[in-house]
Short mmCIF file of C-alpha atoms and ligand atoms in Angstrom, two decimals:
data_model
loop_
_atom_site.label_atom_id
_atom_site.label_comp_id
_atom_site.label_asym_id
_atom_site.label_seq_id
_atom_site.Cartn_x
_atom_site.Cartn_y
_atom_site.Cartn_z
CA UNK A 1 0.00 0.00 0.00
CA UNK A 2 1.09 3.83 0.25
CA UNK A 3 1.57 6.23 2.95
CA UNK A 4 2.67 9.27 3.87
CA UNK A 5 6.25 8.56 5.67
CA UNK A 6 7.85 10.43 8.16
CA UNK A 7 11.38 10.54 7.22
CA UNK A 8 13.10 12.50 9.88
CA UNK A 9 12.45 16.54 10.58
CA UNK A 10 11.88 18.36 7.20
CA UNK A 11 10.97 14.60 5.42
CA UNK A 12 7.74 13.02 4.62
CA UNK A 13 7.17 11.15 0.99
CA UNK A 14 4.07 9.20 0.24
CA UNK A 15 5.63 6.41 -0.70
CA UNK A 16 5.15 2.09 -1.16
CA UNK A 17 5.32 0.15 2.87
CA UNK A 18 4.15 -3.20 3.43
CA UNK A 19 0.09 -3.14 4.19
CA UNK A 20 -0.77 -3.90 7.97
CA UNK A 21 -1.93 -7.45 9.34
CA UNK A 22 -3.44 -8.23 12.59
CA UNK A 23 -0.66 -8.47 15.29
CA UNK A 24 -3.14 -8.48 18.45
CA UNK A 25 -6.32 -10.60 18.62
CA UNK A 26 -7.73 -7.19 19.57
CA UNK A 27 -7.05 -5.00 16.29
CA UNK A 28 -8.64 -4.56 13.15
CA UNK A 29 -7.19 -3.48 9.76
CA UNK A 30 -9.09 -0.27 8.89
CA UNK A 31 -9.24 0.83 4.69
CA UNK A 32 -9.14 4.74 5.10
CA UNK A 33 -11.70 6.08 3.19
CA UNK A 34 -10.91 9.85 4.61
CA UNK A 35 -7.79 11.09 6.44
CA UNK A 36 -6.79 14.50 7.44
CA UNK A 37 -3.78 16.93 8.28
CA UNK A 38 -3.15 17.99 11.93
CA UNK A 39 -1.28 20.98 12.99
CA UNK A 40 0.53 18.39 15.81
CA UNK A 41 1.66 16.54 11.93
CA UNK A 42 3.69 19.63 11.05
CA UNK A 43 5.10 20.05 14.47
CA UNK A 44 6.54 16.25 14.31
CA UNK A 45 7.96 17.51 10.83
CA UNK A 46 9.85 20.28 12.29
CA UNK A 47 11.11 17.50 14.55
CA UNK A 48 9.27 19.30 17.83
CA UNK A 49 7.88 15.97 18.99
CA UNK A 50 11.09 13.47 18.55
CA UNK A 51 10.02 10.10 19.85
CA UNK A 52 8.20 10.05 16.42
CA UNK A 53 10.61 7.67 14.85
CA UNK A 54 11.94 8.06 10.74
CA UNK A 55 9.48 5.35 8.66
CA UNK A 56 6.75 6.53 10.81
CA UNK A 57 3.29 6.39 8.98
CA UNK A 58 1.75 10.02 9.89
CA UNK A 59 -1.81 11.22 10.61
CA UNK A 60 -4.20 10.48 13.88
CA UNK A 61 -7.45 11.08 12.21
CA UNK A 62 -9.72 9.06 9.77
CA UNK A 63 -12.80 7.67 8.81
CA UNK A 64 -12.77 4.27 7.34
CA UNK A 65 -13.93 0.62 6.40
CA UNK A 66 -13.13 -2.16 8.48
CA UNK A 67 -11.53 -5.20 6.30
CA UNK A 68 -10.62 -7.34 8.89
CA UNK A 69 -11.05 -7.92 12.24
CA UNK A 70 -8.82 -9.89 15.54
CA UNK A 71 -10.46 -13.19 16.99
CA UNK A 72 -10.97 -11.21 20.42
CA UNK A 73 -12.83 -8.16 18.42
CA UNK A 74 -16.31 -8.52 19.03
CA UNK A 75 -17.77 -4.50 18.55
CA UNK A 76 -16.89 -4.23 14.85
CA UNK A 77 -16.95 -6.76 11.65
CA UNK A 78 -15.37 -6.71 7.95
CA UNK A 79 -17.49 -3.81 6.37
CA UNK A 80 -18.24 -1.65 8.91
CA UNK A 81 -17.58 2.09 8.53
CA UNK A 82 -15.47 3.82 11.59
CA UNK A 83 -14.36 6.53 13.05
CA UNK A 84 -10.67 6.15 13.96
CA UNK A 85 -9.93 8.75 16.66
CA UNK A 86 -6.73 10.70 17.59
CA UNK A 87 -6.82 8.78 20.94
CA UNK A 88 -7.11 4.97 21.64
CA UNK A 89 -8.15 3.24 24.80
CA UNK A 90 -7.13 -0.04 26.10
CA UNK A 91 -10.24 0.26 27.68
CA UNK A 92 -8.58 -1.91 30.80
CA UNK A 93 -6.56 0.50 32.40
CA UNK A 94 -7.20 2.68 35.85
CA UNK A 95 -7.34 5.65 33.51
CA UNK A 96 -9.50 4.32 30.96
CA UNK A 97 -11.81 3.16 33.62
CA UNK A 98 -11.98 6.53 34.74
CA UNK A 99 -12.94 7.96 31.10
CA UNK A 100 -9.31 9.37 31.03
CA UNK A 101 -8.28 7.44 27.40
CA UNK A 102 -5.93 10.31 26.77
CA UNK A 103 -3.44 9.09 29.70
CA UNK A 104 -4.12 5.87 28.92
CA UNK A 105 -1.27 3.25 30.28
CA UNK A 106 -1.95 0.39 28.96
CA UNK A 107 -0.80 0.80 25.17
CA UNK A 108 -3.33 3.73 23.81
CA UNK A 109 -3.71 6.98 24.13
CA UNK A 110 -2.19 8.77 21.21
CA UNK A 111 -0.22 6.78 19.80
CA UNK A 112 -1.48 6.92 15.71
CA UNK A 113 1.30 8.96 13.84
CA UNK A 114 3.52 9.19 17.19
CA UNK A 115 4.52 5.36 18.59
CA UNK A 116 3.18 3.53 15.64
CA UNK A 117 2.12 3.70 12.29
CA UNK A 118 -0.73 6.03 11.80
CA UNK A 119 -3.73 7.20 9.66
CA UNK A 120 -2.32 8.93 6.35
CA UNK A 121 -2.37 5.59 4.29
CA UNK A 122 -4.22 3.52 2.11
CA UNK A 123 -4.64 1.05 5.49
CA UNK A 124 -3.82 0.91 9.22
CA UNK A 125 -3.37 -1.40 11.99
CA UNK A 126 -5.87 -0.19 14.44
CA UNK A 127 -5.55 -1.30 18.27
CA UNK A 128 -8.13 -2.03 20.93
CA UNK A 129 -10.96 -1.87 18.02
CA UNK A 130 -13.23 -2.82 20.18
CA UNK A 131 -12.68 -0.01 22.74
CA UNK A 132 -11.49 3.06 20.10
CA UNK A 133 -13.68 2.81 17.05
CA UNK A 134 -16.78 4.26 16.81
CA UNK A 135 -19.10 3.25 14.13
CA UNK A 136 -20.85 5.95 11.74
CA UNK A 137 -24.27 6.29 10.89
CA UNK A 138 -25.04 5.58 7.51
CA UNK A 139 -26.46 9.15 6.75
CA UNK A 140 -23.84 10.62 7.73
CA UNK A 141 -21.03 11.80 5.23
CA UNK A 142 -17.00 11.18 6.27
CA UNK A 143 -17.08 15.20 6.13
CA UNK A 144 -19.42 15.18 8.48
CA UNK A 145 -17.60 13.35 11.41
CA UNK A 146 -14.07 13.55 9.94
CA UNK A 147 -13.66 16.28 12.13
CA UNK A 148 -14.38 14.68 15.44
CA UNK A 149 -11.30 12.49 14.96
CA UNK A 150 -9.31 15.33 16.99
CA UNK A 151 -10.60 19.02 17.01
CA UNK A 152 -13.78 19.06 18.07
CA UNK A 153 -13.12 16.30 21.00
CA UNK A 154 -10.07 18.55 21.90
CA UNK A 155 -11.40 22.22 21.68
CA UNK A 156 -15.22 21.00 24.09
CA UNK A 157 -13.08 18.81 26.01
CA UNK A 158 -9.85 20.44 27.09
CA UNK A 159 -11.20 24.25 26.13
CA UNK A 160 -14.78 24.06 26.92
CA UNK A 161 -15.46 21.55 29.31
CA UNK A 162 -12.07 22.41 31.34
CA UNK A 163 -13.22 25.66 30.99
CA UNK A 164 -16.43 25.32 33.02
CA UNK A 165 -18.10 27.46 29.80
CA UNK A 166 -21.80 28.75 31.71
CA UNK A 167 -24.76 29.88 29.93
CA UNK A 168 -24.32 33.84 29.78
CA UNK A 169 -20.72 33.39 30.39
CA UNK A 170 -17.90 36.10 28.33
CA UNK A 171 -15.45 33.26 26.48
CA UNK A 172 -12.08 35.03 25.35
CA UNK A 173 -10.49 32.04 22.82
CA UNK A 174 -7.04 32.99 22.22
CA UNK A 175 -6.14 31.93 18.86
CA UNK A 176 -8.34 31.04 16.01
CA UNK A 177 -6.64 28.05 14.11
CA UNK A 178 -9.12 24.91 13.45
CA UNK A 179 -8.59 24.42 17.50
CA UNK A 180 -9.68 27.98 18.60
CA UNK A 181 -12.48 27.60 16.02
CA UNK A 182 -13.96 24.50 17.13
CA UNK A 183 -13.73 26.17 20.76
CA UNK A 184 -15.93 29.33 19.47
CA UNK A 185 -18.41 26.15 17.84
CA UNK A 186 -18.86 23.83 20.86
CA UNK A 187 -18.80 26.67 22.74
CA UNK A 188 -22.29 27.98 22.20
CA UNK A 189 -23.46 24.52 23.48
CA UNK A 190 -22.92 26.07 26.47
CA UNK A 191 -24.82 29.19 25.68
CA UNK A 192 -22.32 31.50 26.42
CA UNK A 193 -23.37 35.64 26.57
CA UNK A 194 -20.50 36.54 24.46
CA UNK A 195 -17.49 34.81 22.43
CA UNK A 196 -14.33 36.72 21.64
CA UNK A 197 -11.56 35.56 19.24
CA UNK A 198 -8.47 37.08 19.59
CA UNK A 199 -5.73 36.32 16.95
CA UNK A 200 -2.79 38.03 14.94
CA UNK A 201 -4.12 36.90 11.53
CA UNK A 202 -6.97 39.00 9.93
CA UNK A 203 -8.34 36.22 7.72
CA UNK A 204 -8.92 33.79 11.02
CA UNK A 205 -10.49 36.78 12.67
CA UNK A 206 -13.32 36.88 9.99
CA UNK A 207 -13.83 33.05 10.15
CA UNK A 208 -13.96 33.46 13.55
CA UNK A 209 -17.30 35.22 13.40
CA UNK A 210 -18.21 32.76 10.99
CA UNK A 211 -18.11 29.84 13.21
CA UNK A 212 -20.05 32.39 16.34
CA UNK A 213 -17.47 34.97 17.13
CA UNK A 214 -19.16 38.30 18.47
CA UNK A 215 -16.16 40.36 19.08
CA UNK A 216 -12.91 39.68 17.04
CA UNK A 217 -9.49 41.32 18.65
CA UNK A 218 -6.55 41.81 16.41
CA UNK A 219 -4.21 41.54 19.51
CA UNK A 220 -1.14 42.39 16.89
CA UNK A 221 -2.74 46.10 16.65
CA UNK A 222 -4.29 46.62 19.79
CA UNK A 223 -4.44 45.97 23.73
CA UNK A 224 -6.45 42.97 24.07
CA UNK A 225 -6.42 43.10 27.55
CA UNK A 226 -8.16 46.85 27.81
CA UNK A 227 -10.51 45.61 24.76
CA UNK A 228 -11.73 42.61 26.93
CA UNK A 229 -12.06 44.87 29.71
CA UNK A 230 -13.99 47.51 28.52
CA UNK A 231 -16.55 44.68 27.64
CA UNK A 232 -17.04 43.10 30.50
CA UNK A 233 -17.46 46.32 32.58
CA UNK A 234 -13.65 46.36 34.05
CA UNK A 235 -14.22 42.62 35.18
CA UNK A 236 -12.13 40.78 32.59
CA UNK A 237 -13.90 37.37 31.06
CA UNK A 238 -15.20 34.41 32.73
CA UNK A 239 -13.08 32.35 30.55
CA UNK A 240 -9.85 31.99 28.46
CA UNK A 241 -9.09 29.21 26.07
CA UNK A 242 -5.61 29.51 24.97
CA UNK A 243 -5.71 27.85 21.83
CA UNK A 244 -2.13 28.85 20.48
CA UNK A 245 0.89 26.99 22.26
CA UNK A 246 3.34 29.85 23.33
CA UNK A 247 4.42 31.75 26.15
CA UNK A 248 2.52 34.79 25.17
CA UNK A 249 -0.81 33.86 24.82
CA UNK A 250 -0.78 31.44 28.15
CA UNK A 251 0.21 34.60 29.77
CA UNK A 252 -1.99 36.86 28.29
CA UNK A 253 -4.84 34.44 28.95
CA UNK A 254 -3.81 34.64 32.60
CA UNK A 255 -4.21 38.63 31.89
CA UNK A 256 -7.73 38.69 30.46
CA UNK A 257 -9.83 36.49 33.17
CA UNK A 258 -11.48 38.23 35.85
CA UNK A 259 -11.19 37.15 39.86
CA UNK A 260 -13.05 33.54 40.29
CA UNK A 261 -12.36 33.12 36.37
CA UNK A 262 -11.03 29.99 34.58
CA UNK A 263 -7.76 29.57 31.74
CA UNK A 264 -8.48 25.98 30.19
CA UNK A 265 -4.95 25.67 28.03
CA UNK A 266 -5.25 23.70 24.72
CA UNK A 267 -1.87 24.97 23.15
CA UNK A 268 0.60 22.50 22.87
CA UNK A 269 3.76 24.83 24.55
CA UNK A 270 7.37 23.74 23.56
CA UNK A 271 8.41 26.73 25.78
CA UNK A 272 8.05 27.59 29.67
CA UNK A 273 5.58 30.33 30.12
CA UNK A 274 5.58 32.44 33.01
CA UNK A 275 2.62 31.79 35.73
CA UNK A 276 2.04 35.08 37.64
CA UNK A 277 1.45 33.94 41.05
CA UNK A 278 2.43 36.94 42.64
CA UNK A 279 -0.87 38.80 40.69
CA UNK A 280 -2.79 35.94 40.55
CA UNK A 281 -3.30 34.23 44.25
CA UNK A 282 -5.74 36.26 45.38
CA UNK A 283 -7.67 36.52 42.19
CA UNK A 284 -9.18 32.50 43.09
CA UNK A 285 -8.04 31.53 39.49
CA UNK A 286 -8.65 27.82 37.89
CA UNK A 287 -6.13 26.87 35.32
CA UNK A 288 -6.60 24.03 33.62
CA UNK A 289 -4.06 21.73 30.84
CA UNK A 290 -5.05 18.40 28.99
CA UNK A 291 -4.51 16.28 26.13
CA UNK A 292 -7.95 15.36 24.86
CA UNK A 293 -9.82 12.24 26.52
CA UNK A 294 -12.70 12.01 23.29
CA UNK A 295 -14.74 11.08 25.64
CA UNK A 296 -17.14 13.66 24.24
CA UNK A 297 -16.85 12.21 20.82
CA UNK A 298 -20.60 9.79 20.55
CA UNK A 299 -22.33 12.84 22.27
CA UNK A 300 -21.04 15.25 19.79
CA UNK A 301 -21.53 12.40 16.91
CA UNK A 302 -25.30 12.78 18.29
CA UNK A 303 -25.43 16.19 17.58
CA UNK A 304 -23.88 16.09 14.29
CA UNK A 305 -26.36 13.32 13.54
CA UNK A 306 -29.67 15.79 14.66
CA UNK A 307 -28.19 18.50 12.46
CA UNK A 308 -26.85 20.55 15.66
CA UNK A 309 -23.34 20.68 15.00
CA UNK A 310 -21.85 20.83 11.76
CA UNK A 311 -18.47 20.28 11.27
CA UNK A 312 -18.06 20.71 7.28
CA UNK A 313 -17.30 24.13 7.58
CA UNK A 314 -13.60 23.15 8.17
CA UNK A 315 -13.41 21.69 5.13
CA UNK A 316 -11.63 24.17 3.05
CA UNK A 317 -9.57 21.77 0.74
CA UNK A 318 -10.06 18.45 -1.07
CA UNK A 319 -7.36 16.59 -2.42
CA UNK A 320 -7.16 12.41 -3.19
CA UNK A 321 -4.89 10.25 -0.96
CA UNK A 322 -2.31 9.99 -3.30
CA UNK A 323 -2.22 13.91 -3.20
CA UNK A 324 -1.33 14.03 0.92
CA UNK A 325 1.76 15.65 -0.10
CA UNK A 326 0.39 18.57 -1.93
CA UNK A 327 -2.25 18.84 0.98
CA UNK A 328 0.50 19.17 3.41
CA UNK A 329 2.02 22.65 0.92
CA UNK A 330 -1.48 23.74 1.38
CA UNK A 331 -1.98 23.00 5.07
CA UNK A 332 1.22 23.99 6.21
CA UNK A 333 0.77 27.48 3.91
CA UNK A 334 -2.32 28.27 5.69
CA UNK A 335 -1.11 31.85 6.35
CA UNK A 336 -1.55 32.47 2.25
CA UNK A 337 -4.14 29.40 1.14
CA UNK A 338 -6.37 29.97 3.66
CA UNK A 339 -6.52 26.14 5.01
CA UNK A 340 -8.32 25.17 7.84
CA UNK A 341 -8.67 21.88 7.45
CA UNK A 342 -7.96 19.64 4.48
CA UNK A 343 -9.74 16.49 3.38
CA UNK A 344 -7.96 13.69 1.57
CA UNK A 345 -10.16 11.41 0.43
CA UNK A 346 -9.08 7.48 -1.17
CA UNK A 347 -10.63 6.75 -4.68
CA UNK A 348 -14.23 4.85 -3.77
CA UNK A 349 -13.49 1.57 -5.48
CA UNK A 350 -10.76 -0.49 -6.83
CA UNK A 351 -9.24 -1.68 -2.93
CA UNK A 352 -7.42 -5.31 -3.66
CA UNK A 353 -7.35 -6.00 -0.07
CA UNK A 354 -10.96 -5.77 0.24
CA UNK A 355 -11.52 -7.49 -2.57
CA UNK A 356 -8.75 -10.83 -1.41
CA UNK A 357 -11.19 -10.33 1.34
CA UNK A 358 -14.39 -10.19 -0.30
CA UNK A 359 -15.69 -7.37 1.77
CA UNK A 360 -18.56 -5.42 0.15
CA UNK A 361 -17.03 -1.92 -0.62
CA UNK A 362 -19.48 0.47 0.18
CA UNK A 363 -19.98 3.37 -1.71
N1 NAD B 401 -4.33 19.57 24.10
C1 NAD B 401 -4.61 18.79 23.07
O1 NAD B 401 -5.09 17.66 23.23
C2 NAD B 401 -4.38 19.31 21.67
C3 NAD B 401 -4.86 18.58 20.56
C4 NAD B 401 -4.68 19.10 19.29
C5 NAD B 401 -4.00 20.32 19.11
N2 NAD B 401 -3.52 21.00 20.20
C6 NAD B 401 -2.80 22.29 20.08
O2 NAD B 401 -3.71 23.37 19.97
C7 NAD B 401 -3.03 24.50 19.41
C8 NAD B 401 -3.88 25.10 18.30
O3 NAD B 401 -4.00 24.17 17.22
P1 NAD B 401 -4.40 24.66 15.76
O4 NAD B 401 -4.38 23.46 14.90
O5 NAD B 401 -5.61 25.51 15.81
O6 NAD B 401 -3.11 25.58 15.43
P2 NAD B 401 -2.88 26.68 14.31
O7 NAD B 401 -1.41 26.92 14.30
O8 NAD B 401 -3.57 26.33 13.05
O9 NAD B 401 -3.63 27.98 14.88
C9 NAD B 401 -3.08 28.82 15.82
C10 NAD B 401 -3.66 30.22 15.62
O10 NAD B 401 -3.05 31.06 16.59
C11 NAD B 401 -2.74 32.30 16.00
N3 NAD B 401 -1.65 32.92 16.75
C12 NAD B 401 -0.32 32.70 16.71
N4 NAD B 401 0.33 33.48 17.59
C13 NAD B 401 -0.63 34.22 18.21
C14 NAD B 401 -0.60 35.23 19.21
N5 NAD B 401 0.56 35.62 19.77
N6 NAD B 401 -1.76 35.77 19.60
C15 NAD B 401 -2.94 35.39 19.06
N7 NAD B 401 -3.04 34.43 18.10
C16 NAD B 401 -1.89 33.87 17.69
C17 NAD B 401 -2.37 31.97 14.57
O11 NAD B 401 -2.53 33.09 13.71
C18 NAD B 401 -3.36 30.83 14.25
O12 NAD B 401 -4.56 31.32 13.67
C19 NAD B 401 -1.66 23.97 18.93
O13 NAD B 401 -0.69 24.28 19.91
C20 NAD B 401 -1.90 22.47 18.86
O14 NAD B 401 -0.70 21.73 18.93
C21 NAD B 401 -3.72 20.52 21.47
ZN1 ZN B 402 -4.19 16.39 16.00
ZN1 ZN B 403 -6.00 2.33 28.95
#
């Protein structure tokens, strides 16, 4: 088969690699009918993230077919179409007991694209089927719950839900990349009184109000911190979502919160940030870090499924499987192309594994 190969930092080429097999009684091998390009994928190519070994397969998100299943999986057959998440869960473990899949100790958590092979191929080995998968409804397009395969789960889990978001509540989101946006969508599940984007780059500011922004800050060009003020009557907001991943904007989040207020950080930092104790002691302050549980992920599937969310906005660019590396130019150009999110998509027939299998390809 081909995938998109890590080859050290600067090197990925989609390229020929032997197709995945069943190593555990407890994994399927998935046929990806949709994959998709993460922000965390360029960071392992500018080698930020270095346990990601050269000849890893990249990519942590997918929808796909199952073509073959382990004697001990009993959730999912041959022909089944899935959701294959960011995060896995051993399902066994104290933390996956506890709903925590994202610290997961017993061989899951994220591990697609990072410790093994993961999701930017024609195929992949998936662990713990039974426990990680989750099937999609038949109405429902891959566009449609592509998306839940990392930011959504990630920006209601470790922004909103971390975040304590209230109806009525003033949300400052600190960055508006696909992260920050999905925070402004799952958001207003809360109903919240008032969402504020804040970002350098003018063109996420105006999709910002596209996906529920009411107030977008430029915080380039002016003080964010006496803009977010004046709106809340002096107070500051009830909650920031740092959705960046440097110093600046942990510490600025810290800034815009008022006393009794809540940070939830989503950023992945690769930098110390500076935690103003000496301002912020008295102030009874909740800050919050995580790496996303998906817990969330079949409630949020639900409300895809009634037409309450809708993720397909984040689709900004198609491209086939054998184009990933043109999609990653695009995606990792966003400043210029606009990107969001791009969708790479395998050609609907013509699989010869599913056919040694005879597996019904569905359309
Ligand atoms: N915690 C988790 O489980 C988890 C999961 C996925 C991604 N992440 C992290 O979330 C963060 C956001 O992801 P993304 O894909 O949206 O990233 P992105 O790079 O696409 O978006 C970041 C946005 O921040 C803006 N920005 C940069 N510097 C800024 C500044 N000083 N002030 C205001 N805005 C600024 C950029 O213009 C951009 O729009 C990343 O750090 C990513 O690694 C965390
Ligand atoms: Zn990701
Ligand atoms: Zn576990």
């Amino acid at each position: 088969m081909k995938a998109l190969v890590y080859g050290g930092p600067g090197q990925r080429a989609w390229e020929s690699v032997p197709d995945p097999s069943i190593v555990e009684p407890t994994d399927a091998v998935v046929r990806i009918d949709s994959s998709t390009i993460c922000g965390t994928d360029l960071h392992i190519l500018k080698g930020d993230v270095p346990e990601v070994e050269p000849g890893t397969i990249l990519g942590h998100e997918a929808v796909g077919t199952v073509v073959e299943v382990g004697a001990a999986v009993t959730n999912v057959k041959p022909g089944d179409r899935v959701l294959v998440s960011c995060i896995t869960s051993c399902g066994r473990c104290r933390f996956c007991k506890e709903g925590r899949y994202g610290l997961c100790t017993g061989g899951g958590g994220w591990i697609f694209g990072h410790l093994i092979n993961g999701l930017q191929a024609e195929y992949a080995r998936v662990p713990f089927a039974d426990t990680s998968v989750y099937k999609v409804p038949e109405e429902l397009s891959d566009e449609q719950v592509l998306f839940l395969a990392d930011i959504l789960p990630t920006a209601y889990e470790v922004g909103v839900l971390a975040g304590r978001v209230e109806p009525g509540d003033t949300v400052a989101v600190v960055g508006a990349g696909p992260i920050g946006l999905a925070a402004l969508m799952t958001a207003q599940l809360h109903s919240p009184g008032r969402l504020v984007a804040l970002d350098l780059d003018s063109s996420r500011l105006e999709k910002a109000f596209e996906f529920g922004a009411d107030v977008a800050i430029d915080n380039g060009s002016e003080d964010p911190v006496a803009r977010v003020m004046e709106l809340t009557g002096g107070l500051g907001a009830d909650v920031a979502i740092e959705a960046v991943g440097v110093p600046e904007t942990f510490e600025l989040c810290a800034e815009l919160i008022r006393p009794g207020g809540r940070v939830a950080n989503v950023g992945v930092h690769g930098h110390p940030a500076t935690l103003h104790l000496e301002k912020l002691w008295i102030r009874d302050v909740l800050i919050t870090t995580g790496l996303v549980d998906t817990t969330t992920t079949p409630k949020l599937l639900k409300l895809i499924e009634s037409g309450r969310l809708d993720p397909t906005p984040f689709a900004t660019h198609r491209f086939g499987l054998g184009e990933t590396e043109q999609a990653y130019d695009v995606f990792g150009a966003a400043a210029e192309s606009h990107a969001l999110k791009v969708v790479l998509a395998a050609p609907g027939t013509g699989h010869e594994l599913l056919e040694r299998l005879e597996v019904p390809v569905t359309a």
